[in-house]
mmCIF file of N, CA and C in Angstrom:
data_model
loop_
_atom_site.group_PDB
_atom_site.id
_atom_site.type_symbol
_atom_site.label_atom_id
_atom_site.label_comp_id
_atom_site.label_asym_id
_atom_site.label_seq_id
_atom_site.Cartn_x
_atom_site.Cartn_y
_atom_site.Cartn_z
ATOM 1 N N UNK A 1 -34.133 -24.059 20.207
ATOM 2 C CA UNK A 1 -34.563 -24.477 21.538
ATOM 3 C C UNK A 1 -34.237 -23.386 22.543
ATOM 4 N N UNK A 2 -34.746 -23.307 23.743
ATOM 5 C CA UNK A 2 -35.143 -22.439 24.542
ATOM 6 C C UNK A 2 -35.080 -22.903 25.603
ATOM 7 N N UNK A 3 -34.489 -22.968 26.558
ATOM 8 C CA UNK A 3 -34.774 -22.671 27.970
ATOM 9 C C UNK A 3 -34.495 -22.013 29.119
ATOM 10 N N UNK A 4 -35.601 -21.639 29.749
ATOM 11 C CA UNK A 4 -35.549 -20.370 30.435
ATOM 12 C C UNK A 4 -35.574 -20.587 32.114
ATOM 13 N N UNK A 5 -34.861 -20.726 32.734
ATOM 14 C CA UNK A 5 -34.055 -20.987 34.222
ATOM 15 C C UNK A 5 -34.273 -19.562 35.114
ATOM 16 N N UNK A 6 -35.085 -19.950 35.903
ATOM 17 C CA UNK A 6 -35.064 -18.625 37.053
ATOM 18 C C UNK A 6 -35.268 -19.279 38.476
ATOM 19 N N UNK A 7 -35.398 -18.169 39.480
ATOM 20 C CA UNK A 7 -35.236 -18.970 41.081
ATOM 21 C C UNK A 7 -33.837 -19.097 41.751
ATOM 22 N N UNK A 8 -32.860 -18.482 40.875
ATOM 23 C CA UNK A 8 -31.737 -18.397 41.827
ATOM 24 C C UNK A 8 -31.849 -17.452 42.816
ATOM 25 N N UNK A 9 -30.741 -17.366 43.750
ATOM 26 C CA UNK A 9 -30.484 -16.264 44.477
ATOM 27 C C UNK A 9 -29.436 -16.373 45.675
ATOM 28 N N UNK A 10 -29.655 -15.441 46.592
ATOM 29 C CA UNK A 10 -28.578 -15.725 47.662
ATOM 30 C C UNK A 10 -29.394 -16.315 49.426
ATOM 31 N N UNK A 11 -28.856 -17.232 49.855
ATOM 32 C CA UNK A 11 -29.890 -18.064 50.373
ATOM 33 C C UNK A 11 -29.230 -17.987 51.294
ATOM 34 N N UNK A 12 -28.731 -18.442 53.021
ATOM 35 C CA UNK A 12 -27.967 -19.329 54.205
ATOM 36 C C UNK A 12 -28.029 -20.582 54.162
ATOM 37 N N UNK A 13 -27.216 -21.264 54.656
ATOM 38 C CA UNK A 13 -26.965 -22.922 54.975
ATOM 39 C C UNK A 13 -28.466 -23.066 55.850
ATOM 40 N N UNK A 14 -29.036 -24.297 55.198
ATOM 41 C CA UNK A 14 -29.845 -24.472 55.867
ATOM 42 C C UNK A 14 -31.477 -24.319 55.376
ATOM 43 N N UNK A 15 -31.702 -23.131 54.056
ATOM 44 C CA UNK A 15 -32.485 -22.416 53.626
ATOM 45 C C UNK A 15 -32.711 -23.706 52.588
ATOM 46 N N UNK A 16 -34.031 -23.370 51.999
ATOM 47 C CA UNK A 16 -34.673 -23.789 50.794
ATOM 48 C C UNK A 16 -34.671 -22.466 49.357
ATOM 49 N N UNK A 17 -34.797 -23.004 48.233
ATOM 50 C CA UNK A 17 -34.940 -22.410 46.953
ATOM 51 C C UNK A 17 -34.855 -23.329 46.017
ATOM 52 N N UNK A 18 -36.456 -23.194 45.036
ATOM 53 C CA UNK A 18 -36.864 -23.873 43.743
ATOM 54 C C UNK A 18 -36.032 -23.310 42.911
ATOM 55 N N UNK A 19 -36.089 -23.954 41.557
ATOM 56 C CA UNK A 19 -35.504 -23.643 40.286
ATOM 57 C C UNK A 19 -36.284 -24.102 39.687
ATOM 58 N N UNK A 20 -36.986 -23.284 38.983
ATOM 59 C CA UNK A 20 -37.172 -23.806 37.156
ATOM 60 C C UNK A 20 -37.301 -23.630 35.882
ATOM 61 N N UNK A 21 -37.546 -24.150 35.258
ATOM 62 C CA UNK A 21 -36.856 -24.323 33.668
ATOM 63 C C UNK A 21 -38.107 -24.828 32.836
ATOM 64 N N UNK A 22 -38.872 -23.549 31.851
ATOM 65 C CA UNK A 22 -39.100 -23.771 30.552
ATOM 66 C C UNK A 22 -38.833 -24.580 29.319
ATOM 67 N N UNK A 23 -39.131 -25.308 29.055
ATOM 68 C CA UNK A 23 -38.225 -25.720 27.709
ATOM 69 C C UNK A 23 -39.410 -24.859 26.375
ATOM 70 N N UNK A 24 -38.715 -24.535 25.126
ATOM 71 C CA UNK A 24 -39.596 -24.180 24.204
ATOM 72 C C UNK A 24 -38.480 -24.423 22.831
ATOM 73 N N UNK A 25 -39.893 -24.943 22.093
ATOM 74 C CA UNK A 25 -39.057 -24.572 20.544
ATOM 75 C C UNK A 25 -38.314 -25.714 20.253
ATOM 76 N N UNK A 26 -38.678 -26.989 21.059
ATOM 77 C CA UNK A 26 -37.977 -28.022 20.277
ATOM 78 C C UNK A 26 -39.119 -29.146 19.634
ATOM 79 N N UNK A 27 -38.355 -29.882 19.172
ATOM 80 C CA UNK A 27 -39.398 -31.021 18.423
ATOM 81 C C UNK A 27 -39.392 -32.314 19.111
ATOM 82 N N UNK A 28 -38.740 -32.511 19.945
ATOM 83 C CA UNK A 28 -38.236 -33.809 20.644
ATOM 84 C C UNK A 28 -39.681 -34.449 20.815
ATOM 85 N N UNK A 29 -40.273 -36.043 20.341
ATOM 86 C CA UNK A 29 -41.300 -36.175 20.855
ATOM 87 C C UNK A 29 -41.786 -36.584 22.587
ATOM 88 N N UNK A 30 -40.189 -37.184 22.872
ATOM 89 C CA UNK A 30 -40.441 -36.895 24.657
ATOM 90 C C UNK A 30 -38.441 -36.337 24.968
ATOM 91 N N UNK A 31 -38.693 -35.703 26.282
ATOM 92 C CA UNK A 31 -37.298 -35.433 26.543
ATOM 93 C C UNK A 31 -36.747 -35.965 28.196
ATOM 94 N N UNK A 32 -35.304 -35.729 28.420
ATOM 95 C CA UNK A 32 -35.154 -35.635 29.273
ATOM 96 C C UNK A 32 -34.633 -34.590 30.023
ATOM 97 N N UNK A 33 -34.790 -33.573 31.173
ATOM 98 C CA UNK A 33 -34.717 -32.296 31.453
ATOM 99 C C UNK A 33 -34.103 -32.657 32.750
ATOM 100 N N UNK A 34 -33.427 -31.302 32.954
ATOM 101 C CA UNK A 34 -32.178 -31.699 34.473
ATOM 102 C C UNK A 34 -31.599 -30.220 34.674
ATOM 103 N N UNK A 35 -30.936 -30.369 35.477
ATOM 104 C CA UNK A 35 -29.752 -29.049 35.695
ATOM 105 C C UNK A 35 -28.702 -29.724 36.053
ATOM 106 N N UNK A 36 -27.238 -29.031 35.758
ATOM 107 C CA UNK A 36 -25.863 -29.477 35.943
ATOM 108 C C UNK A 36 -25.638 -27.936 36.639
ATOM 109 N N UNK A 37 -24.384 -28.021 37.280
ATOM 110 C CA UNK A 37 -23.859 -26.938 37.858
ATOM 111 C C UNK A 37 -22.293 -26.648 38.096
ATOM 112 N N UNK A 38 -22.579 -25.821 38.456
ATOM 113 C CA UNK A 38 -20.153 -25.545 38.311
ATOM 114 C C UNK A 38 -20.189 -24.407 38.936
ATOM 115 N N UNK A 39 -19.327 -24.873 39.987
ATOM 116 C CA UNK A 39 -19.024 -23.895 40.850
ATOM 117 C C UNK A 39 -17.590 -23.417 40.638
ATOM 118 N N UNK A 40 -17.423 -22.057 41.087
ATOM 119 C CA UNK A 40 -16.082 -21.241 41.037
ATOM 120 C C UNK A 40 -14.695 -22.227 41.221
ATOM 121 N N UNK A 41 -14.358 -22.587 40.215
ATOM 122 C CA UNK A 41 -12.844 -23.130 39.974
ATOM 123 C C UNK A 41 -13.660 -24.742 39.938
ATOM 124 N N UNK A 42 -14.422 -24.965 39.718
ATOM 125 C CA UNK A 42 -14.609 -26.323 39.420
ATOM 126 C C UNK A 42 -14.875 -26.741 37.888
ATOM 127 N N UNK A 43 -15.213 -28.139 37.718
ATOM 128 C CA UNK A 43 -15.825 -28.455 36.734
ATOM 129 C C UNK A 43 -17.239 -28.432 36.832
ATOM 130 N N UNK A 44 -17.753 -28.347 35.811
ATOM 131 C CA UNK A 44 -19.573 -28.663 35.326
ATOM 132 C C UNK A 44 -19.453 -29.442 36.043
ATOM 133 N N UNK A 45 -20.574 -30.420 36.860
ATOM 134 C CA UNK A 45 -21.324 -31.601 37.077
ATOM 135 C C UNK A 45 -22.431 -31.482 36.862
ATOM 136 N N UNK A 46 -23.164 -32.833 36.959
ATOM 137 C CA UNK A 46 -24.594 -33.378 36.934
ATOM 138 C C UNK A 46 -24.851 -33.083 38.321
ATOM 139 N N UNK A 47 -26.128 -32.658 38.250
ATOM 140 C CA UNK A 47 -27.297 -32.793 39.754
ATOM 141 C C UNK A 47 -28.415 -33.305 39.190
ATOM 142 N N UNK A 48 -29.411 -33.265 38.802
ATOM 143 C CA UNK A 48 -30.077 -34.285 38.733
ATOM 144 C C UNK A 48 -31.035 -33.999 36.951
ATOM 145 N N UNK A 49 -31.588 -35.030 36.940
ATOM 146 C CA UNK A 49 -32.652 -34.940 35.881
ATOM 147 C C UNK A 49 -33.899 -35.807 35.834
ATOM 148 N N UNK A 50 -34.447 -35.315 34.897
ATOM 149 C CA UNK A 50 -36.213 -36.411 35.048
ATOM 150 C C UNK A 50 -36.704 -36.723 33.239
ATOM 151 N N UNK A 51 -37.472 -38.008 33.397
ATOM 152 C CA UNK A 51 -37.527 -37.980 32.151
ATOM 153 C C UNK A 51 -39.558 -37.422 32.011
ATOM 154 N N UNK A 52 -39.575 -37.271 30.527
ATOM 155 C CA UNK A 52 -40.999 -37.276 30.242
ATOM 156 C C UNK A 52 -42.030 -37.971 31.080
ATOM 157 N N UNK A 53 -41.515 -38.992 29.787
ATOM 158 C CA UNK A 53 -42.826 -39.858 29.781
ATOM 159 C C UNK A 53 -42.773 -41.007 30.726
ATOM 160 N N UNK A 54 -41.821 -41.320 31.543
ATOM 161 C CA UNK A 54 -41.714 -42.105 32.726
ATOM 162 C C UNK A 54 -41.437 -41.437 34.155
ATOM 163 N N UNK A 55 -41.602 -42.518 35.330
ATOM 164 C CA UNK A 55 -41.024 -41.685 36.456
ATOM 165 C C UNK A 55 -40.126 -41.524 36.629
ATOM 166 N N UNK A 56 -38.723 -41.911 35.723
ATOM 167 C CA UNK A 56 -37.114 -41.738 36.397
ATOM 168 C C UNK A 56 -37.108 -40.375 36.691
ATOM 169 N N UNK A 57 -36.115 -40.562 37.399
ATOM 170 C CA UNK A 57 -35.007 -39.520 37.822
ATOM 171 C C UNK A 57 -33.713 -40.379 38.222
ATOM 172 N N UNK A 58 -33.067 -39.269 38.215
ATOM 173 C CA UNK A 58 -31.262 -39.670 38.489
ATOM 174 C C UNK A 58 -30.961 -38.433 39.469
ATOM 175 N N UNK A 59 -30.652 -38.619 40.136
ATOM 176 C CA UNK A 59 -29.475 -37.491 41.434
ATOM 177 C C UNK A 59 -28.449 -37.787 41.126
ATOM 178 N N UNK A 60 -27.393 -37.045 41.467
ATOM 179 C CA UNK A 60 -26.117 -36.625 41.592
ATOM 180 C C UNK A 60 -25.909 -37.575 43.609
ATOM 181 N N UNK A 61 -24.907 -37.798 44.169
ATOM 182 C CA UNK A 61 -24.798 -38.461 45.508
ATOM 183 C C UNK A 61 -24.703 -37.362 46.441
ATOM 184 N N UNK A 62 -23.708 -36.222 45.798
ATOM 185 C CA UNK A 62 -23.758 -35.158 46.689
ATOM 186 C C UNK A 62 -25.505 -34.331 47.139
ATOM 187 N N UNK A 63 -26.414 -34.786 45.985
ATOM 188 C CA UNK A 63 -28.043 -33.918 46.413
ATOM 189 C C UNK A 63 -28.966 -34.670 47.246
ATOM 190 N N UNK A 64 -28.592 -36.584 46.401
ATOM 191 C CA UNK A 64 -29.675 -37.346 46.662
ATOM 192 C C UNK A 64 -29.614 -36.825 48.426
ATOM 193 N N UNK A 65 -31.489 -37.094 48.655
ATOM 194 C CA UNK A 65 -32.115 -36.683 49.774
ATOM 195 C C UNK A 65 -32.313 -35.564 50.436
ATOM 196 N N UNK A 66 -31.578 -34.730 49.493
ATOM 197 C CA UNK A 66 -31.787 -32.716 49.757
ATOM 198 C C UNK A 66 -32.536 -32.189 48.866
ATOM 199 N N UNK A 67 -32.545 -32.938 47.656
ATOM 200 C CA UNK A 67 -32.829 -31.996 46.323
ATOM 201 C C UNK A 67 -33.650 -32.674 45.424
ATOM 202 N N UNK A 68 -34.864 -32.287 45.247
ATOM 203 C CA UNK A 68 -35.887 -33.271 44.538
ATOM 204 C C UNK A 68 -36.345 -32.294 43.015
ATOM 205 N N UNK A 69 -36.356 -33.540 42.117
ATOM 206 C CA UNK A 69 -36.781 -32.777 40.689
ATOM 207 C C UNK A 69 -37.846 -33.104 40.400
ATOM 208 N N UNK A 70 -38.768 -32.403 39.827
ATOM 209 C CA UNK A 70 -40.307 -32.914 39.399
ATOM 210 C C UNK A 70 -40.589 -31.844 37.910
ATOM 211 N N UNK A 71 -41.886 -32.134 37.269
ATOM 212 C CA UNK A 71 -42.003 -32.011 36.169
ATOM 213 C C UNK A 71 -43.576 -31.398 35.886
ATOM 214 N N UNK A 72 -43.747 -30.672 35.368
ATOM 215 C CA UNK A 72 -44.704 -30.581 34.700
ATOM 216 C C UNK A 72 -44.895 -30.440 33.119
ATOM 217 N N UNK A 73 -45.258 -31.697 32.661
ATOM 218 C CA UNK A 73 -45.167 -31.980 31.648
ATOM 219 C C UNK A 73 -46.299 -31.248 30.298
ATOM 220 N N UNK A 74 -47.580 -30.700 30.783
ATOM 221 C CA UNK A 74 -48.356 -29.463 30.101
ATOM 222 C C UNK A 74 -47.293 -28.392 29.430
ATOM 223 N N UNK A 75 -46.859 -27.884 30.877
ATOM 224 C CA UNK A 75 -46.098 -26.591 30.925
ATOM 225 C C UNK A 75 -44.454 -27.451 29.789
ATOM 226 N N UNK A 76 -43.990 -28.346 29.979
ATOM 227 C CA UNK A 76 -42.743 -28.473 29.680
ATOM 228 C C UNK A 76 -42.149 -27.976 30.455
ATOM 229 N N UNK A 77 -42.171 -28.062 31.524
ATOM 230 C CA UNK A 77 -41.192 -26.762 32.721
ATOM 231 C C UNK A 77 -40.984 -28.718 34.072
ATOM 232 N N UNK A 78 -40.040 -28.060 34.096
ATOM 233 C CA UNK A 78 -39.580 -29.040 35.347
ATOM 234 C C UNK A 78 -38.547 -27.840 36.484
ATOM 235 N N UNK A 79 -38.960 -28.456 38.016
ATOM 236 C CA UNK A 79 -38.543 -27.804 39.347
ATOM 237 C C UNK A 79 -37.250 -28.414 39.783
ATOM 238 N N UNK A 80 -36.531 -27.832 40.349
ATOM 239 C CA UNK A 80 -35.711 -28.296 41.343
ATOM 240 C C UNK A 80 -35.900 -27.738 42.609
ATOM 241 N N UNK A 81 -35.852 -28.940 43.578
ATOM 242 C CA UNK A 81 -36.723 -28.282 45.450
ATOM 243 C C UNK A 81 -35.311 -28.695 45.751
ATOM 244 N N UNK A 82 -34.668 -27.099 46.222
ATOM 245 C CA UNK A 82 -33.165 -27.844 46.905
ATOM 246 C C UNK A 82 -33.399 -27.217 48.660
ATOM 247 N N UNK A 83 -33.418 -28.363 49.214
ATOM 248 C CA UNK A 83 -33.632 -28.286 50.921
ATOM 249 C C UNK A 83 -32.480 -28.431 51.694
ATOM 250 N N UNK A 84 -31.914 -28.178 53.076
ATOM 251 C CA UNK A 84 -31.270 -27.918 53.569
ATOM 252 C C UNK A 84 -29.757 -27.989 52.230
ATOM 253 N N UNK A 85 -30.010 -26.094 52.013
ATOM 254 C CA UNK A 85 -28.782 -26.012 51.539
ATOM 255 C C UNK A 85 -27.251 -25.757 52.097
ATOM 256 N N UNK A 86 -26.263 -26.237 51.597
ATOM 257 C CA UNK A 86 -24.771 -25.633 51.881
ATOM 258 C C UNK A 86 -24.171 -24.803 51.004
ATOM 259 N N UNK A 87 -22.998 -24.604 51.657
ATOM 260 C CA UNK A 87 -22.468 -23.674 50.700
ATOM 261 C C UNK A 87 -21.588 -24.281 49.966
ATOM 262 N N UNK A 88 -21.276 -25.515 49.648
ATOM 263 C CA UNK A 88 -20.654 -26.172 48.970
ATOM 264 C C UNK A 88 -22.046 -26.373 47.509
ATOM 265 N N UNK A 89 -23.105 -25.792 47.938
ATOM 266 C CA UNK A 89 -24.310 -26.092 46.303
ATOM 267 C C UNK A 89 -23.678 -24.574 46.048
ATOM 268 N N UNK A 90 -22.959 -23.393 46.621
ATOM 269 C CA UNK A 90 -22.989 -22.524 45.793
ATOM 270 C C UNK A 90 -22.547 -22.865 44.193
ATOM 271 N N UNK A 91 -23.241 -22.268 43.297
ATOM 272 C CA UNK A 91 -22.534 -22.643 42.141
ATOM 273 C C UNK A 91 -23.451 -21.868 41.103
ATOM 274 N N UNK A 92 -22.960 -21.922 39.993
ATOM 275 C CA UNK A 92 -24.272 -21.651 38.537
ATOM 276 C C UNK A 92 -24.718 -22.555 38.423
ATOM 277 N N UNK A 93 -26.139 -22.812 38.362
ATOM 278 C CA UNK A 93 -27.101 -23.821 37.539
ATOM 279 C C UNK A 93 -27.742 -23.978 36.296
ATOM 280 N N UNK A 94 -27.475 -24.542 35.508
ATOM 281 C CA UNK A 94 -27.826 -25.029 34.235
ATOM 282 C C UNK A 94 -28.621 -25.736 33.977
ATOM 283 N N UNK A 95 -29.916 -24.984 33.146
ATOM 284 C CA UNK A 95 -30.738 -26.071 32.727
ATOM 285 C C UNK A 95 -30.577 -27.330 31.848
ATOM 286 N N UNK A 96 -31.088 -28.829 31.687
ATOM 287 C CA UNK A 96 -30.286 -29.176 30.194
ATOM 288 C C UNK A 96 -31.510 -29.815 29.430
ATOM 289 N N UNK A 97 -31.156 -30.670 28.316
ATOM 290 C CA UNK A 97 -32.540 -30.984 27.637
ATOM 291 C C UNK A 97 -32.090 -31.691 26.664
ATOM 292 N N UNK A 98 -32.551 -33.004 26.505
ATOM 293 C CA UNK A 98 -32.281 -33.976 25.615
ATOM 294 C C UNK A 98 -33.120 -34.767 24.994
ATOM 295 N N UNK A 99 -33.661 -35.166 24.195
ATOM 296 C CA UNK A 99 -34.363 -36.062 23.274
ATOM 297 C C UNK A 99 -34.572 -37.128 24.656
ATOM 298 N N UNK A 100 -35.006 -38.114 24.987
ATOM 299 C CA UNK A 100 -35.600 -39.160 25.464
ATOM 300 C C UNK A 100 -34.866 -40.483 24.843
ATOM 301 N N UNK A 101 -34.719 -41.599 25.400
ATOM 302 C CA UNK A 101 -34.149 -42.825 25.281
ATOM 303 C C UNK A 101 -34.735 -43.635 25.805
ATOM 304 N N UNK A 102 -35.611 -44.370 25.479
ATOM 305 C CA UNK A 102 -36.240 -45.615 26.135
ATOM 306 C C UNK A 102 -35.399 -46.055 26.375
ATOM 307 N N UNK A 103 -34.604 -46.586 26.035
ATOM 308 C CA UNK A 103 -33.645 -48.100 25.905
ATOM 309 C C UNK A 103 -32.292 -47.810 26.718
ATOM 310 N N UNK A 104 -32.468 -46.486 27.261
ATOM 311 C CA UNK A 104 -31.105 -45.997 28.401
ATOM 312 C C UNK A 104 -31.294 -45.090 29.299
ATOM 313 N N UNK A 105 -30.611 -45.467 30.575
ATOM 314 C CA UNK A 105 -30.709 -44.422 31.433
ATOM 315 C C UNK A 105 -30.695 -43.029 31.512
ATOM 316 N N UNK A 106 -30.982 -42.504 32.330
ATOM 317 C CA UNK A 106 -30.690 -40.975 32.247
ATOM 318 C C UNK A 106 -29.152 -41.049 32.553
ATOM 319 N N UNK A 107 -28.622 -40.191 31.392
ATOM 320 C CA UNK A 107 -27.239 -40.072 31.434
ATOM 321 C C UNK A 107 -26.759 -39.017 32.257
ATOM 322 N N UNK A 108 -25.744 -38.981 32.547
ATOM 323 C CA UNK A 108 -25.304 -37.921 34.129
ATOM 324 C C UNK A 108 -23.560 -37.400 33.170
ATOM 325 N N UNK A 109 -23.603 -37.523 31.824
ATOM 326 C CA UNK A 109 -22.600 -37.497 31.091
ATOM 327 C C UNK A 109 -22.444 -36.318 30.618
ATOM 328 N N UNK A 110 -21.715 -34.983 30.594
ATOM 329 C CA UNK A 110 -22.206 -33.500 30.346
ATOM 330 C C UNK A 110 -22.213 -33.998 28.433
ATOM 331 N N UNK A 111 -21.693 -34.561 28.263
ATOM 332 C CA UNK A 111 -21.448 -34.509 26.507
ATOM 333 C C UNK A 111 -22.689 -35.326 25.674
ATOM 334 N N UNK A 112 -23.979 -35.818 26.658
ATOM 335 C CA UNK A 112 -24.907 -36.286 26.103
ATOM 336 C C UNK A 112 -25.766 -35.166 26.100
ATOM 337 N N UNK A 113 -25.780 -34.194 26.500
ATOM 338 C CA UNK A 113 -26.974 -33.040 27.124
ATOM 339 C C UNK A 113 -26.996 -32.048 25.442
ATOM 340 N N UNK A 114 -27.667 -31.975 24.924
ATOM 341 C CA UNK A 114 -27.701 -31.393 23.698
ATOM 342 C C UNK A 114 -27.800 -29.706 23.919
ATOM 343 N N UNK A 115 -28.786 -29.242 24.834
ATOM 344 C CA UNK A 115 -29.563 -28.271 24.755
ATOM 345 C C UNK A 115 -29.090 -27.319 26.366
ATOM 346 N N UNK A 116 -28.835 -26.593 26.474
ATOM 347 C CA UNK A 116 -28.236 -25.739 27.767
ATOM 348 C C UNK A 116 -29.204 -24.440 27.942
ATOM 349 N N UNK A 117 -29.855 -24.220 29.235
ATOM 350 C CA UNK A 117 -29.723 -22.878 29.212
ATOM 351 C C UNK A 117 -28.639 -21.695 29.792
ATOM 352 N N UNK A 118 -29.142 -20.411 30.185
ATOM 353 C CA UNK A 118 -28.351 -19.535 30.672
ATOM 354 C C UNK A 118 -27.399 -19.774 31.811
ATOM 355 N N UNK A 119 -28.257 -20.352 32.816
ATOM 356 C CA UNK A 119 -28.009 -20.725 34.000
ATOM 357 C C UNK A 119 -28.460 -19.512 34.922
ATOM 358 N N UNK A 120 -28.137 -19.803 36.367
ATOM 359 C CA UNK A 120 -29.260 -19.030 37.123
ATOM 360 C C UNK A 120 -27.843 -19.445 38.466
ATOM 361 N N UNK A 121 -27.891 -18.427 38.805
ATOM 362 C CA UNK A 121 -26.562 -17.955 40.152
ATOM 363 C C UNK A 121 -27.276 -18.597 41.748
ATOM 364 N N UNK A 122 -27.052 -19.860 42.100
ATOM 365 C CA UNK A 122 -27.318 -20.135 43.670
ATOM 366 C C UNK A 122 -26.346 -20.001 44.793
ATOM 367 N N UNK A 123 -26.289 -19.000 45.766
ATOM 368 C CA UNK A 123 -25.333 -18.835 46.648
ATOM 369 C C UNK A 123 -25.567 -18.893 47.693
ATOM 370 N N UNK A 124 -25.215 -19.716 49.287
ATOM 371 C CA UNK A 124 -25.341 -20.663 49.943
ATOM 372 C C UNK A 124 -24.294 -19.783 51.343
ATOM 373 N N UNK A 125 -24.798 -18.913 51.852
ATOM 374 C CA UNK A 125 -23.885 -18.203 52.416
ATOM 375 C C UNK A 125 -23.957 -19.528 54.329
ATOM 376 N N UNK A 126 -22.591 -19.370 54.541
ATOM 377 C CA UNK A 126 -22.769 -20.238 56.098
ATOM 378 C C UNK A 126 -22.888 -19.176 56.899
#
């Protein structure tokens, strides 16, 4: 599996910047796709994810209403629109990628996420 994360960069409080993420090379017949992030001296967290073949999504509390995820499901590539940023989003972003679950939510759990990419550097200068 494969995924390929670009669109970081160095931004001001206040600024906009997309992210997105390829997936390739898996077999999953639907998935669920997201980014987690970890900033300098922190832990990983969840920010958000989307599934396939339905409309969920899940936010993180710190994004909901800044940061919207969407999908294009042709491509296998899903966006992240992060709007009025801070510098508290500075951090690395991680793509993630998981098989699909009808029967359960999108998990916000780092130890359910099977598939990681590189990650991609967002910095949030005030």
């Amino acid at each position: 599996v494969q995924l390929q994360a670009s669109g970081g960069g160095l931004v001001q409080a206040g600024d906009s910047l997309r992210l997105s993420c390829a997936a390739s090379g898996h077999t999953f017949s639907s998935w669920i796709m997201g980014w987690f992030r970890q900033a300098p001296g922190k832990e990983r967290e969840f920010v958000a994810a989307i599934r396939q073949t339905r409309t969920g999504v899940r936010y993180s509390d710190s994004v909901k209403g800044r940061f919207t995820i969407s999908k294009d499901n042709a491509k296998n590539t899903v966006y992240l629109q992060m709007d009025s940023l801070k510098p508290e989003d500075t951090a690395v972003y991680y793509c993630i990628l998981k098989p699909e679950n009808l029967m359960r939510p999108i998990s916000t759990n780092i130890n359910d996420y099977t598939d990681w990419g590189q990650g991609t550097l967002v910095t949030v200068s005030s």
